[in-house]
Amino acid sequence: MILVSSCLAGMKVRYNGTDSLDVHIQKLVEEKKAMTICPELLGGFMTPREPAEIVGGTGEDVLRGTAKVIELSGKDVSDMYIRGAHEALHIAREVNASLIILKENSPSCGSAAIYNGTFENRKIAGNGVTSALLKREGFKVISEEQISEIF
Ligand code: SF4
């Protein structure tokens, strides 16, 4: 089974209530080749919610406690991001996920780039919290920007 970010399949679960529809991902779900996960909802967030960025590092650093996920208003929401990552890992293990396609640039789902924590639309190379955990545990994680290499 393939796991995909819910927002890529057209579900309006992004922080601002929109989706990030990718028709190729949506087709995988419609054909029942993929199932959706949203780590932020799994972590206990609602939609809409405040935008958040990783401050002081990458997803790996959040997992080891040396960086934080901070909302625009300044609230530390690292624990909810870590909880969502572990819930996503649980699902990945349950379905024995062969491939996980997650939305690039997200503080949860980014797998090559994330925003740098300044809320100024600047990116750095690195994983979001969920991608970092899933990769660490041996799952293959790519973004929607790489699916042409696979399909
Ligand atoms: Fe999409 Fe991932 Fe953000 Fe959920 S956590 S809205 S799946 S990018």
PDB file of C-alpha atoms and ligand atoms in Angstrom:
ATOM      1  CA  MET A   1       0.000   0.000   0.000  1.00  0.00           C
ATOM      2  CA  ILE A   2       1.128   3.541  -0.775  1.00  0.00           C
ATOM      3  CA  LEU A   3       0.509   6.299   1.772  1.00  0.00           C
ATOM      4  CA  VAL A   4      -0.012   9.868   0.553  1.00  0.00           C
ATOM      5  CA  SER A   5      -0.559  13.249   2.154  1.00  0.00           C
ATOM      6  CA  SER A   6      -4.289  13.915   2.413  1.00  0.00           C
ATOM      7  CA  CYS A   7      -3.933  17.420   0.982  1.00  0.00           C
ATOM      8  CA  LEU A   8      -2.292  16.026  -2.174  1.00  0.00           C
ATOM      9  CA  ALA A   9      -5.368  13.863  -2.729  1.00  0.00           C
ATOM     10  CA  GLY A  10      -7.585  16.947  -2.667  1.00  0.00           C
ATOM     11  CA  MET A  11      -8.700  16.955   0.959  1.00  0.00           C
ATOM     12  CA  LYS A  12      -8.991  20.479   2.355  1.00  0.00           C
ATOM     13  CA  VAL A  13      -6.893  19.832   5.442  1.00  0.00           C
ATOM     14  CA  ARG A  14      -4.091  22.397   5.066  1.00  0.00           C
ATOM     15  CA  TYR A  15      -3.691  24.954   7.839  1.00  0.00           C
ATOM     16  CA  ASN A  16      -5.728  27.485   5.860  1.00  0.00           C
ATOM     17  CA  GLY A  17      -8.476  25.081   4.830  1.00  0.00           C
ATOM     18  CA  THR A  18      -7.234  24.506   1.290  1.00  0.00           C
ATOM     19  CA  ASP A  19      -5.826  21.445  -0.479  1.00  0.00           C
ATOM     20  CA  SER A  20      -2.688  20.842  -2.545  1.00  0.00           C
ATOM     21  CA  LEU A  21      -4.374  18.698  -5.174  1.00  0.00           C
ATOM     22  CA  ASP A  22      -2.155  16.616  -7.403  1.00  0.00           C
ATOM     23  CA  VAL A  23      -4.283  14.713  -9.906  1.00  0.00           C
ATOM     24  CA  HIS A  24      -1.825  11.814 -10.130  1.00  0.00           C
ATOM     25  CA  ILE A  25      -2.010  11.310  -6.367  1.00  0.00           C
ATOM     26  CA  GLN A  26      -5.782  11.661  -6.390  1.00  0.00           C
ATOM     27  CA  LYS A  27      -5.953   8.941  -9.064  1.00  0.00           C
ATOM     28  CA  LEU A  28      -3.876   6.571  -6.921  1.00  0.00           C
ATOM     29  CA  VAL A  29      -6.382   7.014  -4.095  1.00  0.00           C
ATOM     30  CA  GLU A  30      -9.396   6.596  -6.380  1.00  0.00           C
ATOM     31  CA  GLU A  31      -7.893   3.370  -7.727  1.00  0.00           C
ATOM     32  CA  LYS A  32      -7.387   2.216  -4.108  1.00  0.00           C
ATOM     33  CA  LYS A  33      -3.639   1.945  -4.640  1.00  0.00           C
ATOM     34  CA  ALA A  34      -3.015   4.572  -1.969  1.00  0.00           C
ATOM     35  CA  MET A  35      -4.536   5.721   1.294  1.00  0.00           C
ATOM     36  CA  THR A  36      -4.342   9.182   2.816  1.00  0.00           C
ATOM     37  CA  ILE A  37      -2.804  10.447   6.027  1.00  0.00           C
ATOM     38  CA  CYS A  38      -2.543  13.954   7.458  1.00  0.00           C
ATOM     39  CA  PRO A  39       0.038  13.941  10.257  1.00  0.00           C
ATOM     40  CA  GLU A  40      -1.123  17.285  11.624  1.00  0.00           C
ATOM     41  CA  LEU A  41      -4.704  16.108  12.046  1.00  0.00           C
ATOM     42  CA  LEU A  42      -3.359  12.851  13.496  1.00  0.00           C
ATOM     43  CA  GLY A  43      -1.430  14.968  15.995  1.00  0.00           C
ATOM     44  CA  GLY A  44      -4.613  16.634  17.199  1.00  0.00           C
ATOM     45  CA  PHE A  45      -4.841  19.807  15.119  1.00  0.00           C
ATOM     46  CA  MET A  46      -8.029  21.097  13.530  1.00  0.00           C
ATOM     47  CA  THR A  47      -8.492  22.827  10.189  1.00  0.00           C
ATOM     48  CA  PRO A  48      -8.049  25.771   9.943  1.00  0.00           C
ATOM     49  CA  ARG A  49      -5.050  26.201  12.239  1.00  0.00           C
ATOM     50  CA  GLU A  50      -2.166  28.586  12.525  1.00  0.00           C
ATOM     51  CA  PRO A  51       0.752  28.202  10.139  1.00  0.00           C
ATOM     52  CA  ALA A  52       3.817  26.732  11.818  1.00  0.00           C
ATOM     53  CA  GLU A  53       7.483  26.346  10.913  1.00  0.00           C
ATOM     54  CA  ILE A  54      10.443  24.482  12.378  1.00  0.00           C
ATOM     55  CA  VAL A  55      12.697  26.902  14.229  1.00  0.00           C
ATOM     56  CA  GLY A  56      16.310  26.010  14.884  1.00  0.00           C
ATOM     57  CA  GLY A  57      16.767  23.015  12.632  1.00  0.00           C
ATOM     58  CA  THR A  58      14.932  20.245  10.802  1.00  0.00           C
ATOM     59  CA  GLY A  59      12.490  17.460  11.594  1.00  0.00           C
ATOM     60  CA  GLU A  60      15.325  15.285  12.911  1.00  0.00           C
ATOM     61  CA  ASP A  61      16.236  18.049  15.354  1.00  0.00           C
ATOM     62  CA  VAL A  62      12.630  18.349  16.545  1.00  0.00           C
ATOM     63  CA  LEU A  63      12.573  14.594  17.218  1.00  0.00           C
ATOM     64  CA  ARG A  64      15.742  14.837  19.286  1.00  0.00           C
ATOM     65  CA  GLY A  65      14.527  17.947  21.093  1.00  0.00           C
ATOM     66  CA  THR A  66      17.056  20.433  19.737  1.00  0.00           C
ATOM     67  CA  ALA A  67      14.604  22.378  17.529  1.00  0.00           C
ATOM     68  CA  LYS A  68      10.949  23.307  17.909  1.00  0.00           C
ATOM     69  CA  VAL A  69       7.846  23.669  15.767  1.00  0.00           C
ATOM     70  CA  ILE A  70       6.462  27.124  16.436  1.00  0.00           C
ATOM     71  CA  GLU A  71       3.178  28.673  15.313  1.00  0.00           C
ATOM     72  CA  LEU A  72       3.136  32.158  13.794  1.00  0.00           C
ATOM     73  CA  SER A  73       1.871  33.588  17.093  1.00  0.00           C
ATOM     74  CA  GLY A  74       4.794  31.980  18.945  1.00  0.00           C
ATOM     75  CA  LYS A  75       3.209  28.902  20.516  1.00  0.00           C
ATOM     76  CA  ASP A  76       5.418  25.806  20.760  1.00  0.00           C
ATOM     77  CA  VAL A  77       3.480  22.955  19.129  1.00  0.00           C
ATOM     78  CA  SER A  78       6.379  20.498  18.847  1.00  0.00           C
ATOM     79  CA  ASP A  79       4.628  17.833  20.935  1.00  0.00           C
ATOM     80  CA  MET A  80       1.633  17.721  18.585  1.00  0.00           C
ATOM     81  CA  TYR A  81       3.896  17.432  15.546  1.00  0.00           C
ATOM     82  CA  ILE A  82       5.824  14.605  17.178  1.00  0.00           C
ATOM     83  CA  ARG A  83       2.576  12.866  18.127  1.00  0.00           C
ATOM     84  CA  GLY A  84       1.342  13.150  14.533  1.00  0.00           C
ATOM     85  CA  ALA A  85       4.599  11.698  13.252  1.00  0.00           C
ATOM     86  CA  HIS A  86       4.289   8.681  15.541  1.00  0.00           C
ATOM     87  CA  GLU A  87       0.655   8.157  14.524  1.00  0.00           C
ATOM     88  CA  ALA A  88       1.740   8.250  10.863  1.00  0.00           C
ATOM     89  CA  LEU A  89       4.484   5.726  11.645  1.00  0.00           C
ATOM     90  CA  HIS A  90       1.953   3.451  13.318  1.00  0.00           C
ATOM     91  CA  ILE A  91      -0.239   3.525  10.198  1.00  0.00           C
ATOM     92  CA  ALA A  92       2.744   2.986   7.900  1.00  0.00           C
ATOM     93  CA  ARG A  93       3.641  -0.130   9.863  1.00  0.00           C
ATOM     94  CA  GLU A  94       0.019  -1.351   9.962  1.00  0.00           C
ATOM     95  CA  VAL A  95      -0.366  -1.199   6.178  1.00  0.00           C
ATOM     96  CA  ASN A  96       3.267  -2.157   5.508  1.00  0.00           C
ATOM     97  CA  ALA A  97       3.655   0.919   3.318  1.00  0.00           C
ATOM     98  CA  SER A  98       5.827   0.307   0.271  1.00  0.00           C
ATOM     99  CA  LEU A  99       6.070   4.002  -0.610  1.00  0.00           C
ATOM    100  CA  ILE A 100       5.048   7.219   1.132  1.00  0.00           C
ATOM    101  CA  ILE A 101       4.428  10.378  -0.921  1.00  0.00           C
ATOM    102  CA  LEU A 102       4.252  13.506   1.225  1.00  0.00           C
ATOM    103  CA  LYS A 103       3.719  17.197   0.465  1.00  0.00           C
ATOM    104  CA  GLU A 104       6.946  19.076  -0.033  1.00  0.00           C
ATOM    105  CA  ASN A 105       7.865  22.069   2.182  1.00  0.00           C
ATOM    106  CA  SER A 106       5.509  21.231   5.064  1.00  0.00           C
ATOM    107  CA  PRO A 107       6.934  21.180   8.620  1.00  0.00           C
ATOM    108  CA  SER A 108       5.395  17.689   8.907  1.00  0.00           C
ATOM    109  CA  CYS A 109       5.511  16.287   5.396  1.00  0.00           C
ATOM    110  CA  GLY A 110       8.434  18.023   3.654  1.00  0.00           C
ATOM    111  CA  SER A 111      11.063  15.512   2.549  1.00  0.00           C
ATOM    112  CA  ALA A 112      13.603  17.634   0.679  1.00  0.00           C
ATOM    113  CA  ALA A 113      12.767  21.182   1.767  1.00  0.00           C
ATOM    114  CA  ILE A 114      11.070  22.946   4.663  1.00  0.00           C
ATOM    115  CA  TYR A 115      10.549  26.606   5.578  1.00  0.00           C
ATOM    116  CA  ASN A 116      13.345  28.024   7.684  1.00  0.00           C
ATOM    117  CA  GLY A 117      11.420  29.247  10.700  1.00  0.00           C
ATOM    118  CA  THR A 118      11.336  32.961   9.854  1.00  0.00           C
ATOM    119  CA  PHE A 119       7.841  32.923   8.247  1.00  0.00           C
ATOM    120  CA  GLU A 120       9.368  34.852   5.347  1.00  0.00           C
ATOM    121  CA  ASN A 121       8.774  32.188   2.702  1.00  0.00           C
ATOM    122  CA  ARG A 122      12.393  31.044   2.852  1.00  0.00           C
ATOM    123  CA  LYS A 123      13.292  27.371   2.549  1.00  0.00           C
ATOM    124  CA  ILE A 124      16.166  25.192   3.674  1.00  0.00           C
ATOM    125  CA  ALA A 125      17.041  21.616   2.761  1.00  0.00           C
ATOM    126  CA  GLY A 126      15.641  19.118   5.237  1.00  0.00           C
ATOM    127  CA  ASN A 127      12.827  16.870   6.377  1.00  0.00           C
ATOM    128  CA  GLY A 128       9.664  17.750   8.216  1.00  0.00           C
ATOM    129  CA  VAL A 129       8.992  15.930  11.484  1.00  0.00           C
ATOM    130  CA  THR A 130       6.930  13.075  10.031  1.00  0.00           C
ATOM    131  CA  SER A 131       9.240  12.521   7.067  1.00  0.00           C
ATOM    132  CA  ALA A 132      12.233  12.450   9.386  1.00  0.00           C
ATOM    133  CA  LEU A 133      10.665   9.774  11.590  1.00  0.00           C
ATOM    134  CA  LEU A 134       9.403   7.631   8.704  1.00  0.00           C
ATOM    135  CA  LYS A 135      12.796   7.740   6.971  1.00  0.00           C
ATOM    136  CA  ARG A 136      14.596   6.955  10.215  1.00  0.00           C
ATOM    137  CA  GLU A 137      12.398   3.880  10.612  1.00  0.00           C
ATOM    138  CA  GLY A 138      13.251   2.665   7.127  1.00  0.00           C
ATOM    139  CA  PHE A 139      10.312   3.801   4.990  1.00  0.00           C
ATOM    140  CA  LYS A 140      10.785   5.219   1.510  1.00  0.00           C
ATOM    141  CA  VAL A 141       9.500   8.796   1.530  1.00  0.00           C
ATOM    142  CA  ILE A 142       9.325  11.035  -1.538  1.00  0.00           C
ATOM    143  CA  SER A 143       7.416  14.196  -2.397  1.00  0.00           C
ATOM    144  CA  GLU A 144       4.865  14.936  -5.092  1.00  0.00           C
ATOM    145  CA  GLU A 145       7.682  16.646  -6.985  1.00  0.00           C
ATOM    146  CA  GLN A 146       9.411  13.282  -7.465  1.00  0.00           C
ATOM    147  CA  ILE A 147       6.519  11.082  -8.566  1.00  0.00           C
ATOM    148  CA  SER A 148       7.411  11.370 -12.256  1.00  0.00           C
ATOM    149  CA  GLU A 149      10.545   9.389 -11.347  1.00  0.00           C
ATOM    150  CA  ILE A 150       8.376   6.550 -10.013  1.00  0.00           C
ATOM    151  CA  PHE A 151       5.215   6.404 -12.178  1.00  0.00           C
TER     152      PHE A 151
HETATM  153 FE1  SF4 B   1      -0.916  18.107   3.965  1.00  0.00          FE
HETATM  154 FE2  SF4 B   1       0.885  16.964   5.514  1.00  0.00          FE
HETATM  155 FE3  SF4 B   1       0.066  19.417   6.052  1.00  0.00          FE
HETATM  156 FE4  SF4 B   1      -1.600  17.392   6.451  1.00  0.00          FE
HETATM  157  S1  SF4 B   1       0.320  17.733   7.536  1.00  0.00           S
HETATM  158  S2  SF4 B   1      -2.084  19.313   5.426  1.00  0.00           S
HETATM  159  S3  SF4 B   1      -1.019  16.021   4.800  1.00  0.00           S
HETATM  160  S4  SF4 B   1       1.198  18.772   4.233  1.00  0.00           S
END
